[in-house]
PDB file of C-alpha atoms in Angstrom:
ATOM      1  CA  MET A 888     133.832  91.366 122.952  1.00  0.00           C
ATOM      2  CA  ALA A 889     133.403  90.477 126.621  1.00  0.00           C
ATOM      3  CA  SER A 890     132.384  86.840 126.995  1.00  0.00           C
ATOM      4  CA  ASP A 891     129.717  87.587 129.595  1.00  0.00           C
ATOM      5  CA  VAL A 892     127.563  89.835 127.408  1.00  0.00           C
ATOM      6  CA  THR A 893     123.951  88.667 127.168  1.00  0.00           C
ATOM      7  CA  LEU A 894     121.748  90.021 124.390  1.00  0.00           C
ATOM      8  CA  VAL A 895     117.954  89.794 124.421  1.00  0.00           C
ATOM      9  CA  GLY A 896     115.933  90.965 121.444  1.00  0.00           C
ATOM     10  CA  CYS A 897     112.340  90.709 120.302  1.00  0.00           C
ATOM     11  CA  THR A 898     109.909  92.206 117.844  1.00  0.00           C
ATOM     12  CA  THR A 899     107.102  94.364 119.156  1.00  0.00           C
ATOM     13  CA  ASP A 900     104.427  92.442 117.298  1.00  0.00           C
ATOM     14  CA  ALA A 901     100.890  91.879 118.555  1.00  0.00           C
ATOM     15  CA  GLN A 902     101.864  88.767 120.513  1.00  0.00           C
ATOM     16  CA  ALA A 903     104.755  90.528 122.294  1.00  0.00           C
ATOM     17  CA  VAL A 904     102.566  93.514 123.138  1.00  0.00           C
ATOM     18  CA  ALA A 905      99.823  91.252 124.513  1.00  0.00           C
ATOM     19  CA  SER A 906     102.353  89.371 126.676  1.00  0.00           C
ATOM     20  CA  ALA A 907     103.793  92.654 127.970  1.00  0.00           C
ATOM     21  CA  ARG A 908     100.327  93.931 128.864  1.00  0.00           C
ATOM     22  CA  GLU A 909      99.759  90.799 130.929  1.00  0.00           C
ATOM     23  CA  ALA A 910     102.955  91.594 132.853  1.00  0.00           C
ATOM     24  CA  ILE A 911     102.440  95.360 133.117  1.00  0.00           C
ATOM     25  CA  GLU A 912     102.319  95.121 136.922  1.00  0.00           C
ATOM     26  CA  VAL A 913     106.120  94.738 136.990  1.00  0.00           C
ATOM     27  CA  LEU A 914     106.477  98.393 135.920  1.00  0.00           C
ATOM     28  CA  ASP A 915     106.790 101.047 138.597  1.00  0.00           C
ATOM     29  CA  ASP A 916     104.594 104.141 138.894  1.00  0.00           C
ATOM     30  CA  SER A 917     106.937 106.376 136.898  1.00  0.00           C
ATOM     31  CA  GLU A 918     107.074 103.884 134.024  1.00  0.00           C
ATOM     32  CA  ARG A 919     103.301 103.515 133.933  1.00  0.00           C
ATOM     33  CA  ASP A 920     102.890 107.284 134.034  1.00  0.00           C
ATOM     34  CA  ARG A 921     105.311 107.689 131.130  1.00  0.00           C
ATOM     35  CA  LEU A 922     103.505 104.977 129.187  1.00  0.00           C
ATOM     36  CA  SER A 923     100.128 106.668 129.702  1.00  0.00           C
ATOM     37  CA  LYS A 924     101.468 109.866 128.134  1.00  0.00           C
ATOM     38  CA  LEU A 925     102.627 108.221 124.899  1.00  0.00           C
ATOM     39  CA  SER A 926      99.966 108.913 122.303  1.00  0.00           C
ATOM     40  CA  ALA A 927     101.540 107.146 119.317  1.00  0.00           C
ATOM     41  CA  SER A 928     100.607 103.462 119.483  1.00  0.00           C
ATOM     42  CA  LEU A 929     103.864 102.152 117.954  1.00  0.00           C
ATOM     43  CA  VAL A 930     105.933 104.214 120.387  1.00  0.00           C
ATOM     44  CA  ALA A 931     103.793 103.107 123.334  1.00  0.00           C
ATOM     45  CA  ASP A 932     104.046  99.449 122.290  1.00  0.00           C
ATOM     46  CA  ALA A 933     107.846  99.681 122.000  1.00  0.00           C
ATOM     47  CA  TYR A 934     108.080 101.383 125.399  1.00  0.00           C
ATOM     48  CA  LEU A 935     105.860  98.785 127.080  1.00  0.00           C
ATOM     49  CA  VAL A 936     107.589  95.751 125.588  1.00  0.00           C
ATOM     50  CA  SER A 937     111.092  97.117 126.158  1.00  0.00           C
ATOM     51  CA  HIS A 938     110.566  98.047 129.799  1.00  0.00           C
ATOM     52  CA  VAL A 939     108.786  94.809 130.709  1.00  0.00           C
ATOM     53  CA  LEU A 940     111.451  92.783 128.896  1.00  0.00           C
ATOM     54  CA  LEU A 941     114.239  94.723 130.629  1.00  0.00           C
ATOM     55  CA  ARG A 942     112.795  94.071 134.072  1.00  0.00           C
ATOM     56  CA  GLN A 943     112.208  90.401 133.332  1.00  0.00           C
ATOM     57  CA  SER A 944     115.729  89.968 131.925  1.00  0.00           C
ATOM     58  CA  LEU A 945     117.384  91.726 134.855  1.00  0.00           C
ATOM     59  CA  ALA A 946     115.286  89.735 137.319  1.00  0.00           C
ATOM     60  CA  GLU A 947     116.492  86.512 135.731  1.00  0.00           C
ATOM     61  CA  HIS A 948     120.136  87.599 136.000  1.00  0.00           C
ATOM     62  CA  THR A 949     119.990  89.073 139.508  1.00  0.00           C
ATOM     63  CA  GLY A 950     117.525  86.752 141.202  1.00  0.00           C
ATOM     64  CA  ARG A 951     115.469  89.770 142.261  1.00  0.00           C
ATOM     65  CA  ALA A 952     111.749  90.195 141.636  1.00  0.00           C
ATOM     66  CA  ALA A 953     111.093  92.161 138.440  1.00  0.00           C
ATOM     67  CA  ASP A 954     108.664  94.526 140.147  1.00  0.00           C
ATOM     68  CA  LYS A 955     111.123  95.233 142.978  1.00  0.00           C
ATOM     69  CA  LEU A 956     113.978  96.462 140.787  1.00  0.00           C
ATOM     70  CA  GLN A 957     114.844 100.078 141.416  1.00  0.00           C
ATOM     71  CA  PHE A 958     116.529 102.096 138.691  1.00  0.00           C
ATOM     72  CA  LEU A 959     118.848 104.949 139.596  1.00  0.00           C
ATOM     73  CA  ARG A 960     120.424 107.491 137.252  1.00  0.00           C
ATOM     74  CA  SER A 961     124.076 108.449 137.076  1.00  0.00           C
ATOM     75  CA  ALA A 962     125.124 112.066 136.853  1.00  0.00           C
ATOM     76  CA  CYS A 963     124.899 113.598 133.389  1.00  0.00           C
ATOM     77  CA  VAL A 964     128.395 114.176 131.982  1.00  0.00           C
ATOM     78  CA  SER A 965     127.225 117.552 130.668  1.00  0.00           C
ATOM     79  CA  CYS A 966     125.264 119.154 133.531  1.00  0.00           C
ATOM     80  CA  GLY A 967     125.911 116.849 136.495  1.00  0.00           C
ATOM     81  CA  HIS A 968     122.201 116.274 137.191  1.00  0.00           C
ATOM     82  CA  PRO A 969     121.015 112.678 137.778  1.00  0.00           C
ATOM     83  CA  HIS A 970     119.580 111.894 134.364  1.00  0.00           C
ATOM     84  CA  GLY A 971     122.500 109.952 132.877  1.00  0.00           C
ATOM     85  CA  ARG A 972     122.615 106.213 132.133  1.00  0.00           C
ATOM     86  CA  PRO A 973     120.402 104.076 134.401  1.00  0.00           C
ATOM     87  CA  TYR A 974     121.840 101.521 136.807  1.00  0.00           C
ATOM     88  CA  LEU A 975     120.780  99.208 139.609  1.00  0.00           C
ATOM     89  CA  PRO A 976     121.830  99.871 143.219  1.00  0.00           C
ATOM     90  CA  GLY A 977     125.150  98.161 143.859  1.00  0.00           C
ATOM     91  CA  ARG A 978     125.689  97.866 140.087  1.00  0.00           C
ATOM     92  CA  VAL A 979     125.174  94.108 140.316  1.00  0.00           C
ATOM     93  CA  ILE A 980     124.919  94.091 136.529  1.00  0.00           C
ATOM     94  CA  GLU A 981     125.349  96.721 133.820  1.00  0.00           C
ATOM     95  CA  PHE A 982     122.717  97.011 131.115  1.00  0.00           C
ATOM     96  CA  SER A 983     121.611  98.996 128.100  1.00  0.00           C
ATOM     97  CA  MET A 984     118.339  99.067 126.194  1.00  0.00           C
ATOM     98  CA  SER A 985     117.346 100.303 122.752  1.00  0.00           C
ATOM     99  CA  HIS A 986     114.128 100.162 120.788  1.00  0.00           C
ATOM    100  CA  THR A 987     112.953 101.306 117.411  1.00  0.00           C
ATOM    101  CA  ALA A 988     109.622 100.858 115.660  1.00  0.00           C
ATOM    102  CA  GLY A 989     109.073  97.110 115.686  1.00  0.00           C
ATOM    103  CA  TYR A 990     112.112  95.859 117.601  1.00  0.00           C
ATOM    104  CA  VAL A 991     113.661  95.913 121.092  1.00  0.00           C
ATOM    105  CA  LEU A 992     117.232  95.006 122.037  1.00  0.00           C
ATOM    106  CA  ILE A 993     118.774  94.682 125.521  1.00  0.00           C
ATOM    107  CA  ALA A 994     122.392  94.024 126.518  1.00  0.00           C
ATOM    108  CA  MET A 995     123.640  92.961 129.960  1.00  0.00           C
ATOM    109  CA  SER A 996     127.211  92.528 131.176  1.00  0.00           C
ATOM    110  CA  ARG A 997     129.481  92.844 134.203  1.00  0.00           C
ATOM    111  CA  SER A 998     131.254  95.603 132.248  1.00  0.00           C
ATOM    112  CA  ARG A 999     129.850  98.934 131.085  1.00  0.00           C
ATOM    113  CA  VAL A1000     127.788  98.149 128.005  1.00  0.00           C
ATOM    114  CA  GLY A1001     125.830 100.015 125.366  1.00  0.00           C
ATOM    115  CA  VAL A1002     123.484  98.755 122.669  1.00  0.00           C
ATOM    116  CA  ASP A1003     121.606 100.347 119.791  1.00  0.00           C
ATOM    117  CA  VAL A1004     119.148  99.122 117.164  1.00  0.00           C
ATOM    118  CA  GLU A1005     117.692 101.162 114.326  1.00  0.00           C
ATOM    119  CA  ALA A1006     115.648 100.537 111.203  1.00  0.00           C
ATOM    120  CA  VAL A1007     117.748 100.939 108.059  1.00  0.00           C
ATOM    121  CA  VAL A1008     117.349 104.588 107.077  1.00  0.00           C
ATOM    122  CA  SER A1009     115.822 105.703 103.811  1.00  0.00           C
ATOM    123  CA  ALA A1010     117.983 106.951 100.962  1.00  0.00           C
ATOM    124  CA  SER A1011     116.664 110.459 101.557  1.00  0.00           C
ATOM    125  CA  ALA A1012     118.010 110.420 105.145  1.00  0.00           C
ATOM    126  CA  VAL A1013     121.597 109.574 104.179  1.00  0.00           C
ATOM    127  CA  ALA A1014     122.584 113.199 103.634  1.00  0.00           C
ATOM    128  CA  ASP A1015     121.166 114.250 107.017  1.00  0.00           C
ATOM    129  CA  LEU A1016     123.045 111.499 108.882  1.00  0.00           C
ATOM    130  CA  SER A1017     126.313 112.207 107.096  1.00  0.00           C
ATOM    131  CA  ILE A1018     127.039 114.851 109.732  1.00  0.00           C
ATOM    132  CA  ALA A1019     127.650 111.975 112.174  1.00  0.00           C
ATOM    133  CA  LEU A1020     130.477 110.537 110.078  1.00  0.00           C
ATOM    134  CA  SER A1021     134.201 111.088 110.441  1.00  0.00           C
ATOM    135  CA  ARG A1022     136.250 112.455 107.543  1.00  0.00           C
ATOM    136  CA  HIS A1023     137.457 108.950 106.667  1.00  0.00           C
ATOM    137  CA  GLU A1024     133.932 107.566 106.808  1.00  0.00           C
ATOM    138  CA  LEU A1025     132.652 110.322 104.534  1.00  0.00           C
ATOM    139  CA  GLU A1026     135.338 109.451 102.011  1.00  0.00           C
ATOM    140  CA  GLU A1027     134.355 105.794 102.201  1.00  0.00           C
ATOM    141  CA  LEU A1028     130.650 106.619 101.881  1.00  0.00           C
ATOM    142  CA  ASN A1029     131.246 108.621  98.722  1.00  0.00           C
ATOM    143  CA  GLU A1030     133.010 105.609  97.196  1.00  0.00           C
ATOM    144  CA  LEU A1031     129.987 103.347  97.724  1.00  0.00           C
ATOM    145  CA  ASP A1032     127.186 102.880  95.236  1.00  0.00           C
ATOM    146  CA  ALA A1033     124.106 104.897  96.127  1.00  0.00           C
ATOM    147  CA  SER A1034     122.213 101.651  96.757  1.00  0.00           C
ATOM    148  CA  GLU A1035     124.688 100.695  99.520  1.00  0.00           C
ATOM    149  CA  ARG A1036     124.720 103.949 101.448  1.00  0.00           C
ATOM    150  CA  SER A1037     121.546 103.558 103.527  1.00  0.00           C
ATOM    151  CA  ASP A1038     122.775 100.264 104.947  1.00  0.00           C
ATOM    152  CA  ALA A1039     126.314 101.532 105.499  1.00  0.00           C
ATOM    153  CA  ILE A1040     125.380 104.719 107.314  1.00  0.00           C
ATOM    154  CA  THR A1041     122.863 102.904 109.541  1.00  0.00           C
ATOM    155  CA  ARG A1042     125.544 100.366 110.465  1.00  0.00           C
ATOM    156  CA  ALA A1043     127.969 103.143 111.389  1.00  0.00           C
ATOM    157  CA  TRP A1044     125.322 105.023 113.356  1.00  0.00           C
ATOM    158  CA  VAL A1045     124.336 102.101 115.608  1.00  0.00           C
ATOM    159  CA  ARG A1046     128.009 101.377 116.317  1.00  0.00           C
ATOM    160  CA  LYS A1047     128.581 104.979 117.413  1.00  0.00           C
ATOM    161  CA  GLU A1048     125.384 105.079 119.459  1.00  0.00           C
ATOM    162  CA  ALA A1049     126.284 101.827 121.233  1.00  0.00           C
ATOM    163  CA  TYR A1050     129.715 103.233 122.085  1.00  0.00           C
ATOM    164  CA  LEU A1051     128.333 106.542 123.386  1.00  0.00           C
ATOM    165  CA  LYS A1052     125.760 104.704 125.495  1.00  0.00           C
ATOM    166  CA  ALA A1053     128.488 102.532 127.008  1.00  0.00           C
ATOM    167  CA  THR A1054     130.583 105.565 127.950  1.00  0.00           C
ATOM    168  CA  GLY A1055     127.532 107.470 129.152  1.00  0.00           C
ATOM    169  CA  GLU A1056     128.511 110.476 127.058  1.00  0.00           C
ATOM    170  CA  GLY A1057     125.634 110.247 124.589  1.00  0.00           C
ATOM    171  CA  LEU A1058     125.454 113.049 122.065  1.00  0.00           C
ATOM    172  CA  ASN A1059     127.508 115.308 124.332  1.00  0.00           C
ATOM    173  CA  VAL A1060     130.298 113.936 122.119  1.00  0.00           C
ATOM    174  CA  ASP A1061     130.356 114.651 118.393  1.00  0.00           C
ATOM    175  CA  PRO A1062     129.786 111.226 116.770  1.00  0.00           C
ATOM    176  CA  GLY A1063     131.833 112.466 113.827  1.00  0.00           C
ATOM    177  CA  LYS A1064     134.905 112.159 116.038  1.00  0.00           C
ATOM    178  CA  ILE A1065     134.372 108.403 116.396  1.00  0.00           C
ATOM    179  CA  ASN A1066     135.692 106.382 113.475  1.00  0.00           C
ATOM    180  CA  VAL A1067     134.028 102.950 113.307  1.00  0.00           C
ATOM    181  CA  GLY A1068     133.683 102.503 109.546  1.00  0.00           C
ATOM    182  CA  PHE A1069     131.245 100.460 107.467  1.00  0.00           C
ATOM    183  CA  SER A1070     133.129  97.196 106.983  1.00  0.00           C
ATOM    184  CA  ALA A1071     132.051  93.832 108.423  1.00  0.00           C
ATOM    185  CA  ALA A1072     134.255  94.385 111.495  1.00  0.00           C
ATOM    186  CA  PRO A1073     134.040  97.806 113.169  1.00  0.00           C
ATOM    187  CA  ARG A1074     137.283  99.767 113.393  1.00  0.00           C
ATOM    188  CA  PRO A1075     138.851  99.504 116.875  1.00  0.00           C
ATOM    189  CA  VAL A1076     138.018 102.261 119.349  1.00  0.00           C
ATOM    190  CA  PRO A1077     140.449 102.625 122.280  1.00  0.00           C
ATOM    191  CA  GLY A1078     139.130 101.173 125.522  1.00  0.00           C
ATOM    192  CA  CYS A1079     136.082  99.571 123.926  1.00  0.00           C
ATOM    193  CA  SER A1080     135.033  96.491 121.981  1.00  0.00           C
ATOM    194  CA  ILE A1081     132.292  97.039 119.395  1.00  0.00           C
ATOM    195  CA  ALA A1082     130.474  94.320 117.473  1.00  0.00           C
ATOM    196  CA  ASP A1083     127.499  94.163 115.160  1.00  0.00           C
ATOM    197  CA  VAL A1084     124.456  92.238 116.395  1.00  0.00           C
ATOM    198  CA  GLY A1085     122.358  89.953 114.245  1.00  0.00           C
ATOM    199  CA  VAL A1086     118.793  91.285 113.982  1.00  0.00           C
ATOM    200  CA  PRO A1087     116.024  91.008 111.366  1.00  0.00           C
ATOM    201  CA  ASN A1088     117.212  92.330 108.016  1.00  0.00           C
ATOM    202  CA  VAL A1089     115.276  95.615 108.083  1.00  0.00           C
ATOM    203  CA  TYR A1090     117.289  96.657 111.171  1.00  0.00           C
ATOM    204  CA  ARG A1091     120.936  97.145 112.076  1.00  0.00           C
ATOM    205  CA  ALA A1092     122.298  96.836 115.627  1.00  0.00           C
ATOM    206  CA  ALA A1093     125.546  96.965 117.562  1.00  0.00           C
ATOM    207  CA  VAL A1094     126.829  96.396 121.084  1.00  0.00           C
ATOM    208  CA  ALA A1095     129.786  98.093 122.769  1.00  0.00           C
ATOM    209  CA  VAL A1096     131.593  96.992 125.944  1.00  0.00           C
ATOM    210  CA  LEU A1097     134.160  99.079 127.787  1.00  0.00           C
ATOM    211  CA  SER A1098     137.387  97.297 128.702  1.00  0.00           C
TER     212      SER A1098
END
């Protein structure tokens, strides 16, 4: 893993939401408009906290004012339109953000980086997510006790998502073609370093950095 990677995570509890609301002026018009259209309170809270935290974290690393940061979008690898991964003008720092109900995680690096955090899936969701596994991973999953499968498949999923965010390919690539495994150390993926991230026990997270 690249030595310059900085990870920032926080829960979206009442205190974090209140702090983010006090700093809401750092968001630009498009972010505030998007926030106003989110009807589900948990989703809105995660959006608010994550976007305020991202701006504050990038401001600290770049020396620029949080409310002056301008986000651009790279070309989509599928259609070529500018709605790919976000970046700052001049690419002074690369970053990635992920949030799930209750938790936000941000990664920053000089290299292309991707991060993902998810709540551990329910046992009933294991079958649905199995489509994202490689043949070898499916074989490994079937060898695990049923009680271990929710954790294992969530761990594999966040590793794949982090990798696909780092490359900018997203789900334009079949995640079943990426073989990261369930063991404590992710299987090597050419051109990328992937590592699990320590988060509260109900979540699993991973970060990926392109070499």
